[in-house]
Every structure is written in C-alpha cells, then in structure tokens.
Tab-separated table of C-alpha atoms in Angstrom:
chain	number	residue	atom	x	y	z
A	1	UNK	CA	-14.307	5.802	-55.742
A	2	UNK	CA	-14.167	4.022	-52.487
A	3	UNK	CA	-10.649	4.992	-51.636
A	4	UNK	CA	-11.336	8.730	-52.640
A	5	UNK	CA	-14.180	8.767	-50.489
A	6	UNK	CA	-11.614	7.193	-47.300
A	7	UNK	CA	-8.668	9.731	-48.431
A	8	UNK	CA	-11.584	11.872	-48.024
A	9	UNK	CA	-11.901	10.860	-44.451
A	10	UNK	CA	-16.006	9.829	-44.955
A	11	UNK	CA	-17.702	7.164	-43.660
A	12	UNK	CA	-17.760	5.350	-39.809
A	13	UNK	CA	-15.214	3.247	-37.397
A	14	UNK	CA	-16.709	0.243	-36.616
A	15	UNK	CA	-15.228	-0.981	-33.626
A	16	UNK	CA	-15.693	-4.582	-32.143
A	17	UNK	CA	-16.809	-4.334	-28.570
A	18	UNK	CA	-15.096	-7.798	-27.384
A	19	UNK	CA	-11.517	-7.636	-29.673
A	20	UNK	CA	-11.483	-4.176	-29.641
A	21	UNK	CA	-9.904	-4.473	-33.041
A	22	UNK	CA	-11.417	-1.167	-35.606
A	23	UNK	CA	-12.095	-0.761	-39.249
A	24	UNK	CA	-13.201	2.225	-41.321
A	25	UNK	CA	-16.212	1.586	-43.456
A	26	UNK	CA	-17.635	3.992	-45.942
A	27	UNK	CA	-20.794	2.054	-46.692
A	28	UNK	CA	-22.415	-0.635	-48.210
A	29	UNK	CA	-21.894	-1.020	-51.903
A	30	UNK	CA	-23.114	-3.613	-54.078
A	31	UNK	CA	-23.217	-2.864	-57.613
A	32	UNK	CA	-25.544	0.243	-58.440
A	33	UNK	CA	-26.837	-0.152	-54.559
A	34	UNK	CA	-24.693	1.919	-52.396
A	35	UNK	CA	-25.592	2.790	-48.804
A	36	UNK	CA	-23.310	5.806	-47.303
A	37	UNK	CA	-22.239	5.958	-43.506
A	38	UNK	CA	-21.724	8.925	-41.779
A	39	UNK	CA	-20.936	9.804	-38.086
A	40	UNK	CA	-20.507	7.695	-34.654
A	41	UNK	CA	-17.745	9.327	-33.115
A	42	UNK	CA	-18.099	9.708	-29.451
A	43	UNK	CA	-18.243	14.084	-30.471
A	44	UNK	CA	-21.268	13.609	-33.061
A	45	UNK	CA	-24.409	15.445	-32.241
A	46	UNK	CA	-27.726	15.464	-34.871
A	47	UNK	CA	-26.450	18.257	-36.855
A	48	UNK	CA	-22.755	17.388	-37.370
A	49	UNK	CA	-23.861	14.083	-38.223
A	50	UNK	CA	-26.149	15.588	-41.017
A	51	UNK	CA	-23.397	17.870	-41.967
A	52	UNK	CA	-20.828	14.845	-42.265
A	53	UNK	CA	-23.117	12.779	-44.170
A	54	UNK	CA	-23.808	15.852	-46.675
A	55	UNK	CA	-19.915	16.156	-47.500
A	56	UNK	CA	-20.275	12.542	-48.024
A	57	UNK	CA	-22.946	12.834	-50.208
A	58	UNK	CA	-21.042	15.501	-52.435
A	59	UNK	CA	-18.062	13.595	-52.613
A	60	UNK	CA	-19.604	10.581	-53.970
A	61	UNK	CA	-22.083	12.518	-56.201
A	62	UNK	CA	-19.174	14.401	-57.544
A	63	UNK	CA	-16.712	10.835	-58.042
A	64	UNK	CA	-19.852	9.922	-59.655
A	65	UNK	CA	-20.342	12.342	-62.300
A	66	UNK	CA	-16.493	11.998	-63.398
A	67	UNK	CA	-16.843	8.486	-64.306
A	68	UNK	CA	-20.023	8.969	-65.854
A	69	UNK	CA	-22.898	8.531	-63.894
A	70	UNK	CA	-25.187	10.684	-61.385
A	71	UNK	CA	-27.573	10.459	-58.518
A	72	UNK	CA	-31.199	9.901	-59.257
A	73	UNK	CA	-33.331	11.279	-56.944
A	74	UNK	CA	-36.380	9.506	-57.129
A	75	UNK	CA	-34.047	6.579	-56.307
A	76	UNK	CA	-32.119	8.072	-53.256
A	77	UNK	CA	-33.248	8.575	-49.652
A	78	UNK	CA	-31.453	9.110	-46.290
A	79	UNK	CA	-32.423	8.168	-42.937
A	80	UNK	CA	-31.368	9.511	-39.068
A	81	UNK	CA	-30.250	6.544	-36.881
A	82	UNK	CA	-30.697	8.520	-33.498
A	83	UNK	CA	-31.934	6.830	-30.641
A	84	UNK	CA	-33.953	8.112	-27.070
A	85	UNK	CA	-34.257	6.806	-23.864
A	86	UNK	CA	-37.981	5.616	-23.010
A	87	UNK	CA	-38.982	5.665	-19.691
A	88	UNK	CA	-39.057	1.969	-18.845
A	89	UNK	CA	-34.994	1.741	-19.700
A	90	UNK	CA	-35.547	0.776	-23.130
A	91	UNK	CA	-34.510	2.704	-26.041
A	92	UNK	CA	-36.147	3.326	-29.234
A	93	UNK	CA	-35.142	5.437	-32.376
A	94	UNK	CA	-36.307	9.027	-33.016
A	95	UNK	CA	-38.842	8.991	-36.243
A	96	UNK	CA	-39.901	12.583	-38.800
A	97	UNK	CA	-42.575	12.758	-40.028
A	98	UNK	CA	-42.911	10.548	-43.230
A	99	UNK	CA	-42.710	12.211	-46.420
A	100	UNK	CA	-46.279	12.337	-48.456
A	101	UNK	CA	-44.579	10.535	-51.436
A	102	UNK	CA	-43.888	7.901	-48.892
A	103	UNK	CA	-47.842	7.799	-47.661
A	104	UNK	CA	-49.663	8.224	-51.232
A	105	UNK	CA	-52.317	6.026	-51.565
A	106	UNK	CA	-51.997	2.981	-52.936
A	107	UNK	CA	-47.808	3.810	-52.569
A	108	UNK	CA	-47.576	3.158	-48.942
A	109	UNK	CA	-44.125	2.477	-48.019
A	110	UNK	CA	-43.633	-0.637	-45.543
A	111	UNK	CA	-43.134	0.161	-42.101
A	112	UNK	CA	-44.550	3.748	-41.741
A	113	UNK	CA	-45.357	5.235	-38.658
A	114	UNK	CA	-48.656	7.537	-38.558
A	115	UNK	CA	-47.736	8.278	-35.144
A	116	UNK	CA	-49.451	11.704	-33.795
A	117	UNK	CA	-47.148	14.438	-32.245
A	118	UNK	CA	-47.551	16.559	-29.585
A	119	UNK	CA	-46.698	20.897	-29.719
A	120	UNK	CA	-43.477	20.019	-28.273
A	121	UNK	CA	-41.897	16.918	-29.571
A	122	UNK	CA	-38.453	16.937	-29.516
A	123	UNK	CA	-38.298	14.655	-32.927
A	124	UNK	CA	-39.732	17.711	-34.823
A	125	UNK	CA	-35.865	18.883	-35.557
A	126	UNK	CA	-36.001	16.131	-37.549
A	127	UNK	CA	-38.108	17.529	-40.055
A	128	UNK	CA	-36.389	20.628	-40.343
A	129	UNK	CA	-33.260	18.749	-41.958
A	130	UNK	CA	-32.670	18.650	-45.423
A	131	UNK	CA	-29.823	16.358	-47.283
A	132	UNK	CA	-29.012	17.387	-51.135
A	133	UNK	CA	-27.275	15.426	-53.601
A	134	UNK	CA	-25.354	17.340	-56.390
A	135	UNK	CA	-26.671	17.039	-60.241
A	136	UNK	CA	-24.726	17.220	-63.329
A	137	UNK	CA	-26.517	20.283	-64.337
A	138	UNK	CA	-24.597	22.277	-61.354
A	139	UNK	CA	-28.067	21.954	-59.412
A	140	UNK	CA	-28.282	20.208	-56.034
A	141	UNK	CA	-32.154	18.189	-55.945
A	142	UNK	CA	-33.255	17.351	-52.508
A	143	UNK	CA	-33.774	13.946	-51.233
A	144	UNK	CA	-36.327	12.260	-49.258
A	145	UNK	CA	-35.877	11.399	-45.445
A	146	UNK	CA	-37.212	8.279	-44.426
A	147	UNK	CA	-38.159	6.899	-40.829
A	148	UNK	CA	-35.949	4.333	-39.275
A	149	UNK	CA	-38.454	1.992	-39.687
A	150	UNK	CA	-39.682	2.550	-43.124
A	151	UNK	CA	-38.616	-0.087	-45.804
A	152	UNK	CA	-37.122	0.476	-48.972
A	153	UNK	CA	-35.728	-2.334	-51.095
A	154	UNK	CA	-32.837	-3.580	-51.479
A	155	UNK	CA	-31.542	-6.486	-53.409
A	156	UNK	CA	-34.813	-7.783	-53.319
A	157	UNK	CA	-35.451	-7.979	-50.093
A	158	UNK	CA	-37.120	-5.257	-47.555
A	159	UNK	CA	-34.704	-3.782	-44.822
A	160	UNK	CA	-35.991	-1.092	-42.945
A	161	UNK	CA	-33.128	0.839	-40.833
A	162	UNK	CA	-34.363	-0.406	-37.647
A	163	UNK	CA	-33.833	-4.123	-38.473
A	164	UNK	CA	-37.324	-5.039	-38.047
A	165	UNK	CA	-37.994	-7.662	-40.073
A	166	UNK	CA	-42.153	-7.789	-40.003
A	167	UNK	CA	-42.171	-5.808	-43.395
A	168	UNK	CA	-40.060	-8.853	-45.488
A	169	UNK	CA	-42.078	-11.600	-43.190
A	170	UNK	CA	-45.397	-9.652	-44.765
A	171	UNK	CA	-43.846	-10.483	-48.310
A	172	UNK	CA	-43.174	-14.093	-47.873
A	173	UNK	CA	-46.930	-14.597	-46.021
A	174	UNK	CA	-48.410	-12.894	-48.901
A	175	UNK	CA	-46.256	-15.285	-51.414
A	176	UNK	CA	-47.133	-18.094	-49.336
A	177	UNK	CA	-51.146	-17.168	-49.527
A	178	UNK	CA	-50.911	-16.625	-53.409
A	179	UNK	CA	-49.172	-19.927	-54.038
A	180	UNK	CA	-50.937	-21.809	-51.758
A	181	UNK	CA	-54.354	-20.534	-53.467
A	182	UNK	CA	-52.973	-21.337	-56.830
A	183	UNK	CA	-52.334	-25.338	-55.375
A	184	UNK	CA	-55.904	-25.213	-54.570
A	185	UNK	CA	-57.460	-23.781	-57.076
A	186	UNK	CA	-54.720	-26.080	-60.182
A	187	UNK	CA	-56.149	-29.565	-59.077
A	188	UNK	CA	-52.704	-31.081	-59.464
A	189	UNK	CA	-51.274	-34.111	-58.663
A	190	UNK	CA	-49.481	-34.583	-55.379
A	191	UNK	CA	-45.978	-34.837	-57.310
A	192	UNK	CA	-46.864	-31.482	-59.254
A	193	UNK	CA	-47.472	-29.729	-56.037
A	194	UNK	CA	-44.463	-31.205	-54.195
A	195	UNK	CA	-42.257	-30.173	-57.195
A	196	UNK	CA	-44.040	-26.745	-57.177
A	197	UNK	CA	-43.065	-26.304	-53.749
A	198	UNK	CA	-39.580	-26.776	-54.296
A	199	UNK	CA	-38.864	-25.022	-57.556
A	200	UNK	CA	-41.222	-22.265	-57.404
A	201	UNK	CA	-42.370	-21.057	-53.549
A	202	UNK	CA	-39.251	-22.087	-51.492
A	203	UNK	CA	-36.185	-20.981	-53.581
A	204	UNK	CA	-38.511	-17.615	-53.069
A	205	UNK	CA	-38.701	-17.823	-49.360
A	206	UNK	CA	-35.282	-19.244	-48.392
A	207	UNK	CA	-33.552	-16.449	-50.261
A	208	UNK	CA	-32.484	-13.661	-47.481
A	209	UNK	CA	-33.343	-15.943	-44.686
C-alpha cells in the first residue's frame, strides 16, 4: 500500500536544511495508526494542499478496501498545518473553529482553543473546507477537522499537531496526583512504596519521554 500510494506520487519531500540530502515520505504508519502527508512544495497554497491531501485520502481508502479493510470515521480526523505571521515576528498556526463533537461536555478534546473571532478573520476559510474519505458502500462520510493544537491519541500518548506538549504533561501530573494519593492513603511500608514507584508510576511516566 505504501508503494502504491508513492507510484501514486502522494505524500511530502522532506528535505534536510544542513545536508541538503531529500526523501519522499507518505506518512506515518504504525500498525492500524496511519498519519497521511500532503503538500509542502514551494507552489502549495490552502486549497491545493486540501485537494492533494483528498487524492491521498482516496487512494489509501481505496488500497484499503481491496485488502479488506475501510476507514472508520469516528476514528479519522485531518488537520491544516498553515502558519501566519504575528506582528511581533513570531509565527503561529492558523486554527477553525473546533468541531462540537470535539467540545461536548464532558468529551473535551485536549488542547482546544475557544478563541473568539472577529467579522473578518481570515482563518474562517478554514471552516469552509471539507475532507471525505471513501466507504465500501460507494458513499464518501465526512471527517472531522481538528485545530493544530488539539490532541488526539496516538500510541498512547497525546500529540497535538503543534508539538505542544502541555496536553501529555497534564496526563502524567494527573497520574502522578492519583498515585501519590493512593501512597498516602495505603499506609505501606517504605519498601512497598519504593517498589510501587518503580513498577507501577515510573514505567508509566518514562514511556514517550
């Protein structure tokens, strides 16, 4: 599947900025988690990025159904990496608006932003952009769009677009809090706690790090 998608000609050039040397990636695959690339060529703009990663999309979804397996919606999501200049120099990434299944209560994702927009925000094209991903019944189901800085999960650990890392921090603090309440509350000996600590809470926090 990965070679039909590069005979295909989807997926990015990655170039290294001191060798200079190039490769051509089509994502980020490991086992049923697969993460699609699409665009950054020096020519890209929003919508032919969009339209690239859709013909992506269909490819895959299509390689996909004639081995046996499909695209589950619920499970799949696809994010904009576009970035604007803010007036100080720096540069931050353009955000939509996130989707209500992404703000349900109780089903917040990590790393939302409830920013407020103004009548003429130039990140409301966002919105307007829809990605599909092809079903075995002939029908193509829509797909959420997710902020750059939302989090989903993946392979256990939360990895918001952006590379902020203060949503997977918030997961080890809270593991930290509810094991170090359970010490507390247990009344163990000093040599249960200490083998506690490195069987149960750090093998959890020094995974990803």
């Amino acid at each position: 599947m990965i070679r039909a998608q590069h005979r295909a000609g989807h997926g990015v050039t990655v170039k290294c900025p001191i060798s200079k040397k190039s490769c051509r990636k089509v994502g980020i695959l490991y086992v049923d988690d697969t993460n699609l690339w699409a665009g950054l060529t020096p020519d890209d703009d929003l919508i032919g990025t969009v339209a690239k990663a859709q013909e992506g999309i269909n490819c895959w979804g299509d390689l996909l159904m004639a081995t046996g397996g499909s695209l589950n919606p619920k499970k799949c999501f696809w994010t904009v990496h576009d970035m604007k200049p803010r007036a100080d120099g720096t540069w931050t990434y353009r955000q939509c608006k996130p989707a209500l299944a992404t703000i349900e209560e109780g089903k917040e994702m990590p790393g939302t932003d409830l920013f407020e927009r103004g009548d003429e925000d130039e990140d409301a094209e966002l919105d307007e952009l829809v990605m599909t991903i092809p079903q075995s019944n002939g029908d193509a189901a829509a797909i959420i769009q997710l902020q750059s800085s939302q989090a989903t999960e993946n392979l256990g650990l939360l990895a918001p677009p952006d590379g902020n890392p203060a949503p997977q921090f918030e997961v080890l603090k809270g593991k930290v809090d509810d094991w170090t309440a359970k010490i507390r509350d247990g009344h163990l000996p000093a040599r249960s706690n200490w083998l506690s600590y490195q069987c149960q809470l750090w093998p959890g926090l020094k995974y990803g790090l």
